[in-house]
Coordinates of C-alpha atoms and ligand atoms in Angstrom, one line a residue:
M28 CA 5.7 27.3 67.9
S29 CA 4.1 23.9 67.3
A30 CA 2.5 23.3 63.9
A31 CA -1.3 23.1 63.7
P32 CA -2.8 19.6 63.8
G33 CA -2.6 18.0 60.4
A34 CA -0.3 20.6 59.0
R35 CA 1.9 19.7 56.1
T36 CA 2.9 21.4 52.9
I37 CA 0.6 22.3 50.1
G38 CA 2.8 20.1 47.9
V39 CA 1.9 17.1 50.1
Y40 CA -1.8 18.1 50.1
L41 CA -1.8 18.2 46.4
A42 CA -0.4 14.7 46.2
E43 CA -3.0 13.5 48.7
L44 CA -5.7 15.0 46.5
L45 CA -4.4 13.2 43.5
A46 CA -4.1 9.8 45.2
I47 CA -7.5 10.0 46.8
N48 CA -9.1 11.0 43.5
G49 CA -7.8 8.0 41.6
I50 CA -4.5 9.1 40.1
D51 CA -2.1 6.3 40.6
T52 CA 0.8 7.1 38.3
V53 CA 2.7 10.3 37.7
F54 CA 5.2 10.7 34.9
G55 CA 7.8 13.3 35.2
I56 CA 11.3 14.7 35.8
P57 CA 12.0 16.5 39.1
G58 CA 13.9 19.8 39.5
V59 CA 14.6 22.3 42.2
H60 CA 11.3 23.9 41.5
T61 CA 9.3 20.8 42.1
L62 CA 11.0 19.4 45.2
E63 CA 7.9 20.1 47.2
L64 CA 5.8 18.1 44.8
Y65 CA 8.1 15.2 45.2
R66 CA 7.8 15.5 49.0
G67 CA 4.1 14.8 48.3
L68 CA 4.8 11.9 46.1
A69 CA 7.0 10.3 48.7
A70 CA 4.4 10.9 51.4
T71 CA 1.5 9.3 49.5
G72 CA 3.4 6.5 47.8
L73 CA 2.1 7.6 44.4
R74 CA 4.0 5.8 41.6
H75 CA 6.4 8.1 39.9
V76 CA 7.9 7.1 36.6
L77 CA 11.1 9.0 35.7
V78 CA 11.2 9.6 32.0
R79 CA 14.1 10.9 29.9
H80 CA 12.4 14.0 28.5
E81 CA 9.2 15.8 29.5
Q82 CA 7.7 15.1 26.1
G83 CA 8.0 11.4 27.0
A84 CA 6.1 12.1 30.2
G85 CA 3.3 13.6 28.3
F86 CA 3.2 10.9 25.7
A87 CA 3.4 8.2 28.3
A88 CA 0.5 9.7 30.3
D89 CA -1.4 10.0 27.1
G90 CA -0.9 6.3 26.3
Y91 CA -1.8 5.4 29.8
A92 CA -5.1 7.3 29.6
R93 CA -6.0 6.2 26.1
L94 CA -5.8 2.5 26.8
S95 CA -7.2 2.5 30.4
G96 CA -9.6 5.4 30.2
R97 CA -8.2 6.6 33.5
P98 CA -6.5 9.9 33.6
A99 CA -2.8 10.0 34.3
A100 CA -0.7 12.9 35.4
A101 CA 2.6 14.4 34.4
M102 CA 4.7 16.7 36.7
V103 CA 7.1 19.2 35.2
I104 CA 9.2 22.0 36.3
S105 CA 8.6 25.7 35.5
G106 CA 9.7 27.0 32.1
P107 CA 11.5 24.3 30.1
G108 CA 9.6 21.5 31.7
L109 CA 6.4 23.0 30.5
T110 CA 7.6 23.9 27.0
N111 CA 9.1 20.4 26.6
I112 CA 5.8 18.8 27.3
L113 CA 3.6 21.0 25.1
T114 CA 3.9 18.8 21.9
A115 CA 2.5 15.9 23.9
V116 CA -0.3 18.2 25.1
G117 CA -1.1 19.2 21.6
Q118 CA -1.4 15.6 20.7
A119 CA -3.6 14.8 23.6
Y120 CA -5.8 17.8 22.9
S121 CA -6.5 16.8 19.3
D122 CA -7.3 13.2 20.3
S123 CA -9.5 14.1 23.4
V124 CA -7.2 12.5 26.0
P125 CA -7.7 13.2 29.7
L126 CA -4.1 14.3 30.5
L127 CA -3.4 16.3 33.7
V128 CA -0.2 18.3 33.8
I129 CA 1.0 19.9 37.0
A130 CA 3.8 22.4 36.8
S131 CA 5.6 24.7 39.3
T132 CA 6.2 28.3 38.6
P133 CA 8.8 30.6 40.0
V134 CA 8.0 32.3 43.3
R135 CA 4.9 34.6 43.3
A136 CA 6.8 37.8 43.9
S137 CA 8.7 37.3 40.6
L138 CA 5.8 36.5 38.3
G139 CA 5.5 38.8 35.4
K140 CA 8.3 41.0 36.5
G141 CA 11.0 39.8 34.1
W142 CA 13.7 39.5 36.8
G143 CA 15.3 36.6 35.0
V144 CA 14.8 34.1 37.7
L145 CA 15.5 30.4 37.1
H146 CA 13.2 28.8 34.6
E147 CA 11.3 32.0 33.9
L148 CA 8.8 32.4 31.1
A149 CA 7.3 35.9 30.5
D150 CA 3.8 34.5 31.1
Q151 CA 3.8 30.8 31.8
R152 CA 0.1 30.4 32.1
R153 CA -0.5 32.0 28.8
V154 CA 2.0 29.7 27.1
A155 CA 0.0 26.8 28.5
A156 CA -3.4 28.3 27.7
G157 CA -2.7 28.2 24.0
V158 CA -2.2 24.5 24.0
F159 CA -4.2 22.9 26.9
G160 CA -8.0 22.7 27.1
S161 CA -7.8 24.6 30.4
A162 CA -5.0 26.3 32.3
R163 CA -5.3 27.4 35.9
T164 CA -3.0 29.0 38.5
A165 CA -3.3 28.1 42.2
L166 CA -2.6 30.9 44.6
S167 CA -3.8 29.1 47.8
A168 CA -4.5 25.6 49.2
D169 CA -8.2 26.1 48.4
D170 CA -7.2 26.9 44.8
V171 CA -5.3 23.7 44.5
R172 CA -8.3 21.8 45.6
D173 CA -10.8 23.7 43.4
H174 CA -8.6 23.7 40.3
L175 CA -7.8 20.0 40.6
R176 CA -11.5 19.3 41.1
A177 CA -12.4 21.3 38.0
A178 CA -9.7 19.5 36.0
L179 CA -10.5 16.0 37.0
L180 CA -14.3 16.3 36.9
G181 CA -13.9 18.2 33.6
F182 CA -12.6 14.9 32.1
Q183 CA -15.9 13.3 32.9
S184 CA -18.4 16.0 32.2
G185 CA -17.7 16.6 28.5
R186 CA -15.2 16.0 25.8
P187 CA -11.9 15.4 27.6
R188 CA -9.1 17.8 26.9
P189 CA -5.7 18.1 28.6
A190 CA -5.8 20.2 31.8
Y191 CA -3.0 22.3 33.3
L192 CA -2.5 23.4 36.8
E193 CA 0.5 25.5 37.9
I194 CA 1.5 26.3 41.4
P195 CA 4.2 28.8 42.5
L196 CA 7.1 27.0 44.2
D197 CA 6.9 29.1 47.3
L198 CA 3.2 28.2 47.7
L199 CA 4.0 24.5 47.5
A200 CA 6.3 24.8 50.5
E201 CA 3.6 26.6 52.6
S202 CA 1.8 24.7 55.2
T203 CA -1.9 23.8 55.3
S204 CA -4.2 21.8 57.5
A205 CA -6.7 21.3 54.8
I206 CA -7.9 17.7 54.6
A207 CA -7.9 15.9 51.2
H208 CA -11.3 14.6 50.2
R209 CA -12.6 12.6 47.3
F210 CA -14.4 14.8 44.9
D211 CA -18.0 13.4 44.9
F212 CA -19.3 13.6 41.4
D213 CA -22.1 11.8 39.8
C214 CA -22.4 13.1 36.3
A215 CA -24.2 11.8 33.3
L216 CA -23.1 13.2 30.0
A217 CA -25.6 15.0 27.9
Q218 CA -28.7 12.9 27.1
P219 CA -30.3 13.3 23.7
D220 CA -33.4 15.3 23.4
P221 CA -36.3 12.9 22.9
V222 CA -38.1 15.0 20.2
L223 CA -34.9 15.2 18.1
I224 CA -34.3 11.4 18.6
E225 CA -37.7 10.8 17.2
R226 CA -37.1 13.0 14.2
A227 CA -33.6 11.5 13.6
A228 CA -35.1 7.9 13.9
A229 CA -37.8 8.8 11.4
R230 CA -35.2 10.2 8.9
L231 CA -33.1 7.1 9.3
H232 CA -36.1 4.9 8.9
S233 CA -37.2 6.5 5.7
A234 CA -33.7 6.7 4.2
R235 CA -33.0 4.4 1.3
R236 CA -29.2 4.4 1.6
P237 CA -28.3 5.4 5.2
L238 CA -24.7 5.3 6.2
I239 CA -23.0 5.7 9.5
I240 CA -19.6 7.3 10.2
A241 CA -18.3 6.6 13.7
G242 CA -15.2 8.0 15.4
G243 CA -13.3 7.8 18.6
G244 CA -16.1 9.5 20.5
A245 CA -18.1 6.2 20.0
R246 CA -15.3 4.1 21.6
A247 CA -17.4 3.1 24.5
A248 CA -20.5 2.4 22.5
A249 CA -19.5 -0.4 20.2
A250 CA -22.4 -2.7 21.1
E251 CA -24.9 0.2 20.7
L252 CA -23.4 1.1 17.3
R253 CA -23.6 -2.4 16.1
A254 CA -27.2 -2.8 17.2
L255 CA -28.2 0.4 15.4
A256 CA -26.3 -0.5 12.2
E257 CA -27.9 -3.9 12.1
R258 CA -31.4 -2.5 12.8
L259 CA -30.9 -0.1 9.9
D260 CA -29.0 -2.4 7.7
A261 CA -26.6 0.5 7.2
F262 CA -23.0 0.4 6.3
V263 CA -20.5 1.7 8.9
A264 CA -17.2 3.5 8.2
T265 CA -15.0 4.6 11.0
S266 CA -12.2 7.0 11.5
A267 CA -8.8 5.6 12.5
A268 CA -9.7 6.5 16.1
G269 CA -12.9 4.4 15.7
K270 CA -11.1 1.3 14.5
G271 CA -12.5 -1.9 15.9
L272 CA -16.0 -0.5 16.7
L273 CA -17.3 -3.2 14.5
P274 CA -15.4 -6.5 14.0
E275 CA -13.4 -6.3 10.9
N276 CA -15.4 -8.9 8.9
H277 CA -18.9 -7.7 10.0
P278 CA -21.0 -7.6 6.8
L279 CA -21.9 -3.9 7.3
H280 CA -18.4 -2.7 8.1
L281 CA -16.5 -0.7 5.6
G282 CA -13.6 -0.4 8.0
A283 CA -11.6 2.8 8.7
S284 CA -11.7 3.6 5.0
L285 CA -12.8 7.3 4.9
P286 CA -9.7 8.3 3.0
Y287 CA -10.4 5.9 0.2
R288 CA -12.5 6.8 -2.9
E289 CA -14.6 3.7 -2.7
T290 CA -16.0 4.7 0.7
Q291 CA -16.2 8.4 -0.3
A292 CA -18.4 7.4 -3.2
L293 CA -20.7 5.5 -0.8
V294 CA -20.8 8.6 1.5
A295 CA -21.7 10.7 -1.5
A296 CA -24.4 8.3 -2.6
A297 CA -26.0 8.1 0.9
D298 CA -29.3 9.9 1.4
V299 CA -28.8 10.2 5.1
V300 CA -25.4 10.1 6.9
L301 CA -25.3 9.6 10.7
A302 CA -22.0 10.9 12.0
I303 CA -21.3 10.0 15.6
G304 CA -18.5 11.0 17.8
T305 CA -16.3 12.0 14.9
E306 CA -14.8 15.4 13.9
L307 CA -14.8 14.5 10.2
S308 CA -11.5 16.4 10.2
E309 CA -8.9 16.6 7.5
T310 CA -6.9 13.8 9.3
D311 CA -9.9 11.5 9.2
I312 CA -10.3 11.9 5.5
Y313 CA -6.7 12.3 4.5
S314 CA -7.4 13.1 0.9
G315 CA -6.8 16.8 1.0
T316 CA -10.5 17.6 0.4
R317 CA -13.6 17.8 2.4
L318 CA -15.8 14.8 2.5
N319 CA -18.7 15.3 0.0
I320 CA -21.9 14.7 1.9
P321 CA -24.8 15.8 -0.3
G322 CA -27.3 13.8 1.7
E323 CA -28.9 14.8 5.0
L324 CA -26.4 14.9 7.8
I325 CA -27.3 13.9 11.3
R326 CA -24.6 14.5 13.9
V327 CA -24.2 13.2 17.4
D328 CA -21.5 14.7 19.6
I329 CA -20.8 15.7 23.2
D330 CA -18.8 18.7 21.9
P331 CA -21.2 21.4 20.8
I332 CA -18.6 23.0 18.6
K333 CA -18.7 19.9 16.4
L334 CA -22.4 20.3 15.7
T335 CA -21.9 23.7 14.0
D336 CA -18.6 23.3 12.2
Q337 CA -17.9 23.2 8.5
Y338 CA -20.2 20.1 8.1
G339 CA -23.5 21.8 8.9
A340 CA -25.8 19.2 10.4
A341 CA -29.4 19.1 9.4
L342 CA -30.1 17.6 12.7
A343 CA -27.8 17.8 15.7
L344 CA -27.9 15.8 18.8
L345 CA -25.8 17.1 21.7
A346 CA -25.3 13.8 23.5
D347 CA -23.1 11.0 24.6
A348 CA -22.8 8.3 21.9
A349 CA -24.1 5.3 23.8
P350 CA -27.5 6.7 25.0
A351 CA -28.0 8.4 21.6
L352 CA -27.4 5.2 19.7
R353 CA -29.5 3.1 22.1
Q354 CA -32.4 5.5 21.8
L355 CA -32.2 5.8 18.1
A356 CA -32.3 2.0 17.7
A357 CA -35.2 1.7 20.1
G358 CA -37.3 4.0 17.9
L359 CA -36.7 1.9 14.7
P360 CA -38.2 -1.2 13.4
Q361 CA -35.8 -3.8 11.8
R362 CA -35.1 -2.9 8.2
T363 CA -33.5 -5.2 5.6
G364 CA -32.7 -5.0 2.0
L365 CA -31.4 -1.5 2.0
R366 CA -27.8 -2.4 1.2
P367 CA -26.9 -1.3 -2.3
L368 CA -27.6 -4.3 -4.5
G369 CA -27.9 -6.5 -1.5
Q370 CA -24.1 -6.8 -1.2
T371 CA -22.1 -6.9 2.0
A372 CA -19.7 -4.2 2.8
Q373 CA -16.8 -6.5 1.9
T374 CA -17.7 -6.0 -1.8
H375 CA -17.3 -2.3 -1.4
R376 CA -14.1 -2.4 0.7
P377 CA -11.2 -0.4 -0.8
D378 CA -8.9 -2.9 -2.4
F379 CA -5.7 -1.2 -1.2
L380 CA -3.5 -3.9 -2.7
H381 CA -4.9 -3.6 -6.2
Q382 CA -2.3 -1.9 -8.3
A383 CA -0.4 -1.1 -5.1
D384 CA 3.3 -0.4 -5.6
A385 CA 6.0 -2.8 -4.2
P386 CA 6.7 -0.7 -1.0
T387 CA 3.0 -0.7 -0.2
R388 CA 2.8 -4.4 -0.6
A389 CA 5.9 -4.8 1.6
R390 CA 4.1 -2.7 4.3
A391 CA 1.0 -4.8 4.0
R392 CA 3.0 -8.0 4.5
A393 CA 4.6 -6.6 7.6
L394 CA 1.2 -5.4 9.0
A395 CA -0.2 -8.9 8.5
A396 CA 2.8 -10.4 10.3
I397 CA 2.3 -8.0 13.2
R398 CA -1.5 -8.8 13.4
E399 CA -0.6 -12.5 13.3
A400 CA 1.7 -12.1 16.3
L401 CA -0.6 -10.0 18.5
P402 CA -3.6 -11.5 20.3
P403 CA -7.0 -10.0 19.6
H404 CA -7.1 -8.1 22.9
S405 CA -3.9 -6.2 22.3
A406 CA -2.9 -2.6 21.8
L407 CA -0.6 -1.4 19.0
F408 CA 0.7 2.2 19.3
T409 CA 1.8 3.6 16.0
D410 CA 3.9 6.6 14.9
M411 CA 3.8 8.9 11.9
T412 CA 5.2 6.5 9.4
Q413 CA 4.1 5.1 6.1
I414 CA 3.4 1.7 7.4
A415 CA 1.0 3.2 10.0
Y416 CA -0.8 5.3 7.4
L417 CA -1.6 2.1 5.6
G418 CA -2.4 0.3 8.8
N419 CA -4.9 3.0 9.7
Y420 CA -7.1 1.2 7.2
A421 CA -5.4 -2.1 6.5
Y422 CA -4.6 -3.4 10.0
P423 CA -7.6 -5.5 11.0
C424 CA -9.1 -4.9 14.5
E425 CA -11.7 -7.0 16.2
Q426 CA -12.4 -4.6 19.1
P427 CA -11.9 -0.9 19.9
L428 CA -8.7 0.1 21.7
S429 CA -6.5 -2.2 19.5
W430 CA -4.9 0.4 17.2
F431 CA -3.7 3.8 18.3
H432 CA -2.3 6.6 16.1
P433 CA -1.4 10.2 16.8
S434 CA -4.1 11.3 14.4
G435 CA -5.0 14.9 14.6
Y436 CA -1.8 16.7 15.8
G437 CA 0.3 14.1 14.0
T438 CA 3.6 14.4 15.9
L439 CA 6.5 12.1 15.4
G440 CA 7.9 10.3 18.4
W441 CA 4.6 9.4 20.0
A442 CA 4.4 5.6 19.6
L443 CA 7.2 4.3 22.0
P444 CA 6.5 6.5 25.0
A445 CA 2.7 6.1 24.6
A446 CA 3.1 2.3 24.4
L447 CA 5.2 2.5 27.6
G448 CA 2.5 4.4 29.4
A449 CA -0.2 2.0 28.2
K450 CA 1.8 -1.1 29.2
L451 CA 2.0 0.4 32.7
A452 CA -1.7 0.9 32.8
A453 CA -2.4 -2.7 31.5
P454 CA 0.6 -4.8 32.4
T455 CA -1.1 -8.1 31.5
Q456 CA -2.2 -7.0 28.1
A457 CA 0.0 -7.3 25.0
V458 CA 1.1 -3.8 24.0
A459 CA 3.5 -3.0 21.2
A460 CA 4.9 0.1 19.4
L461 CA 5.5 0.6 15.6
A462 CA 7.6 3.5 14.4
G463 CA 9.6 4.6 11.4
D464 CA 13.4 4.8 11.4
F465 CA 13.4 8.6 11.6
G466 CA 10.5 9.2 14.0
V467 CA 11.6 6.5 16.4
Q468 CA 14.7 8.6 17.1
F469 CA 12.6 11.6 18.4
S470 CA 11.9 9.8 21.7
W471 CA 13.8 6.6 21.8
S472 CA 15.6 7.7 24.9
E473 CA 12.5 6.3 26.6
L474 CA 13.7 2.9 25.6
T475 CA 15.9 3.0 28.6
T476 CA 12.9 4.0 30.7
A477 CA 11.2 0.8 29.5
V478 CA 14.3 -1.2 30.3
E479 CA 14.4 0.2 33.8
L480 CA 10.7 -0.8 34.2
G481 CA 11.3 -4.3 32.8
L482 CA 8.5 -3.9 30.3
A483 CA 7.9 -6.7 27.8
L484 CA 7.4 -4.2 25.0
P485 CA 8.1 -5.0 21.3
L486 CA 9.2 -1.8 19.5
I487 CA 9.0 -2.5 15.8
V488 CA 11.0 -0.1 13.6
W489 CA 10.1 0.0 10.0
N490 CA 13.3 1.0 8.3
N491 CA 13.1 2.5 4.8
Q492 CA 16.3 4.6 5.4
S493 CA 14.5 7.8 4.9
L494 CA 11.7 10.2 5.8
G495 CA 9.7 8.1 3.4
Q496 CA 6.4 9.9 3.3
I497 CA 8.0 13.3 2.8
R498 CA 10.4 12.0 0.2
D499 CA 7.4 10.6 -1.7
D500 CA 5.4 13.8 -1.3
M501 CA 8.3 15.8 -2.7
I502 CA 8.7 13.4 -5.7
G503 CA 4.9 13.6 -6.2
A504 CA 5.1 17.4 -6.3
S505 CA 8.2 17.5 -8.6
I506 CA 10.4 18.9 -5.8
P507 CA 13.9 17.6 -5.8
P508 CA 14.1 15.3 -2.7
T509 CA 15.8 17.5 -0.1
G510 CA 16.4 16.8 3.6
V511 CA 14.6 13.4 3.4
S512 CA 17.4 11.0 3.9
A513 CA 19.3 10.8 7.1
L514 CA 22.2 8.6 8.4
N515 CA 20.7 6.2 10.9
P516 CA 22.7 4.8 13.7
D517 CA 22.8 1.0 14.0
L518 CA 19.3 0.6 15.4
C519 CA 19.9 -2.8 17.1
R520 CA 23.2 -1.7 18.6
Y521 CA 21.5 1.4 20.0
A522 CA 18.9 -0.8 21.6
E523 CA 21.5 -3.1 23.1
A524 CA 23.4 -0.1 24.5
C525 CA 20.2 0.9 26.3
G526 CA 20.0 -2.5 27.8
A527 CA 17.1 -3.7 25.6
H528 CA 17.0 -6.8 23.5
S529 CA 17.2 -6.4 19.7
R530 CA 16.4 -8.4 16.6
R531 CA 16.7 -7.7 12.9
V532 CA 14.1 -9.6 10.9
T533 CA 14.0 -10.1 7.2
T534 CA 10.8 -12.1 6.6
P535 CA 7.1 -11.8 7.7
Q536 CA 7.5 -15.1 9.6
G537 CA 10.6 -13.8 11.3
L538 CA 8.7 -10.6 12.3
T539 CA 5.8 -12.6 13.8
Q540 CA 8.1 -14.8 15.7
A541 CA 10.2 -12.0 17.0
I542 CA 7.1 -10.1 18.3
R543 CA 5.8 -13.2 20.1
Q544 CA 9.1 -13.7 21.8
A545 CA 9.3 -10.0 22.7
L546 CA 5.9 -10.2 24.3
G547 CA 7.2 -12.7 26.8
A548 CA 10.6 -11.1 27.4
D549 CA 11.9 -9.5 30.6
R550 CA 12.4 -6.1 28.9
P551 CA 11.7 -4.3 25.7
T552 CA 12.9 -5.5 22.3
L553 CA 13.7 -3.4 19.4
I554 CA 12.7 -5.3 16.2
E555 CA 14.1 -3.8 13.0
A556 CA 12.4 -4.7 9.8
A557 CA 13.9 -3.2 6.6
E558 CA 11.4 -2.3 3.9
E559 CA 13.7 -3.6 1.2
D560 CA 13.6 -7.1 2.8
F561 CA 9.8 -7.2 2.7
L562 CA 9.4 -6.2 -1.0
P563 CA 7.5 -8.8 -3.0
Ligands
TPP27 C1 7.3 16.7 15.2 C2 7.2 16.5 13.8 N1 8.1 17.0 12.9 C3 8.0 16.7 11.6 C4 6.9 16.0 11.1 C5 6.8 15.8 9.6 N2 6.9 14.4 9.2 C6 5.9 13.6 9.1 S1 6.3 12.0 8.6 C7 7.9 12.4 8.6 C8 9.0 11.4 8.2 C9 9.2 10.4 9.2 O1 10.1 9.4 8.8 P1 10.0 8.0 9.4 O2 9.7 8.0 10.8 O3 11.2 7.2 9.0 O4 8.7 7.4 8.7 P2 8.5 7.0 7.1 O5 7.7 8.1 6.5 O6 9.8 6.9 6.5 O7 7.7 5.7 7.1 C10 8.1 13.8 9.0 C11 9.4 14.4 9.0 C12 6.0 15.5 12.0 N3 4.9 14.8 11.7 N4 6.2 15.7 13.4
MG28 MG1 11.6 6.1 7.3

């Protein structure tokens, strides 16, 4: 019997749908359960990046999407492929990243039966549903199309969250004559209500000490934010995800300084606070307590949940940041003279070096050396390490998308694979990674992936020979330091064994120079900087 015209497997159809709908890169590791997905990748010519662990696939797709704004996909096998990628999904969820994960499942007949088939989970979709923003199972070719449509368009129609699609492996091998189409979708995010805009503008206009807090949700609205702040003459503080929304030296910019008491005092003294595209979460404040906002709180967010959370807003605008900021500014006359005592934000900036201990000064010197080496239009991906916690505030940024940190979920091992994915998305841009000596080992098998791809990627490792933050926390809590020092392998020799370049630097100048050289190299370079060498 001859096949129907246009017949090919559902696995091929799925790849066609991805390609025609703008996915150009898929990170993954194939297995016997995903063979039919790989038939599709081969048929469409979609770029596949073989990583060394599924967590690396998720982190890389995350970095790709964060820097480019375009969703990327990861493909994993049933069972362990899915569970391995879940940490990366948790990170993407908390930082609102459009990450698409496609997984196989065992054959339909076995699902939920507990037969013990290869890669079996008792309920795979439920495992995913607890971590992803959405989790769907396709049971037909039409399901594949509809679920992919929902996942990809969902990234545009609201707050992006990672999306999961699973397809039984026997379905992937079935034939279909369905034709892959582009999902037509013209969608504007929620526009603010004009009556509420007017009320919010009136409140901001009459405020004596207005203050703006902006987060990652305002990433695409830097110009609008600046215009409104200047119109109001209001100080702006950002979360770490909002770094660079205003140029570092703008006279109204307090920087990403919410965790510091100087800025918290200004927030407490403000009579109206406008919080825009920010969760105001524990990891934005990082001082163990809730931000004290006694003034009137106006919130702008595309996620309705944020408008009714623990920071009850007096006035809530369910809206995309850019139009809300634009319309607020349009309703306001130019105000001046509202700044406390007529001073610029610089005079209120937390002075993180004042009375800082020697290790903090060492980290500040290294951060300055990294900043010196990277051009303004560059992207630094950072891990959970003390130098990055300082950099969340102290690393100066002139534009958004310069500094990236695994803020909410806070997982170790994110920086290197995320930078790898970002470099693939923006090959001509300077991209670098910064990790601690312990965290880098979580995912440094992806260094070989970067070598294979010939990526000019500096991987800066801040070596304090310990799980430094946890050690300091234990000491601070009078707990005898336990489990906080580990034997490191020779970091540079490890990099060389992977086929990467390596450098050990001992001065800020050496660090700057090594990063510059690494940015022009034919492959990644691990640059080791020991904290003890940078002490003042
Ligand atoms: C997956 C995961 N496990 C554990 C932790 C807890 N944790 C946070 S920082 C840290 C120490 C990391 O050490 P290192 O990478 O050397 O950075 P340092 O604090 O020394 O700068 C640990 C274990 C975490 N954030 N993520
Ligand atoms: Mg360390």
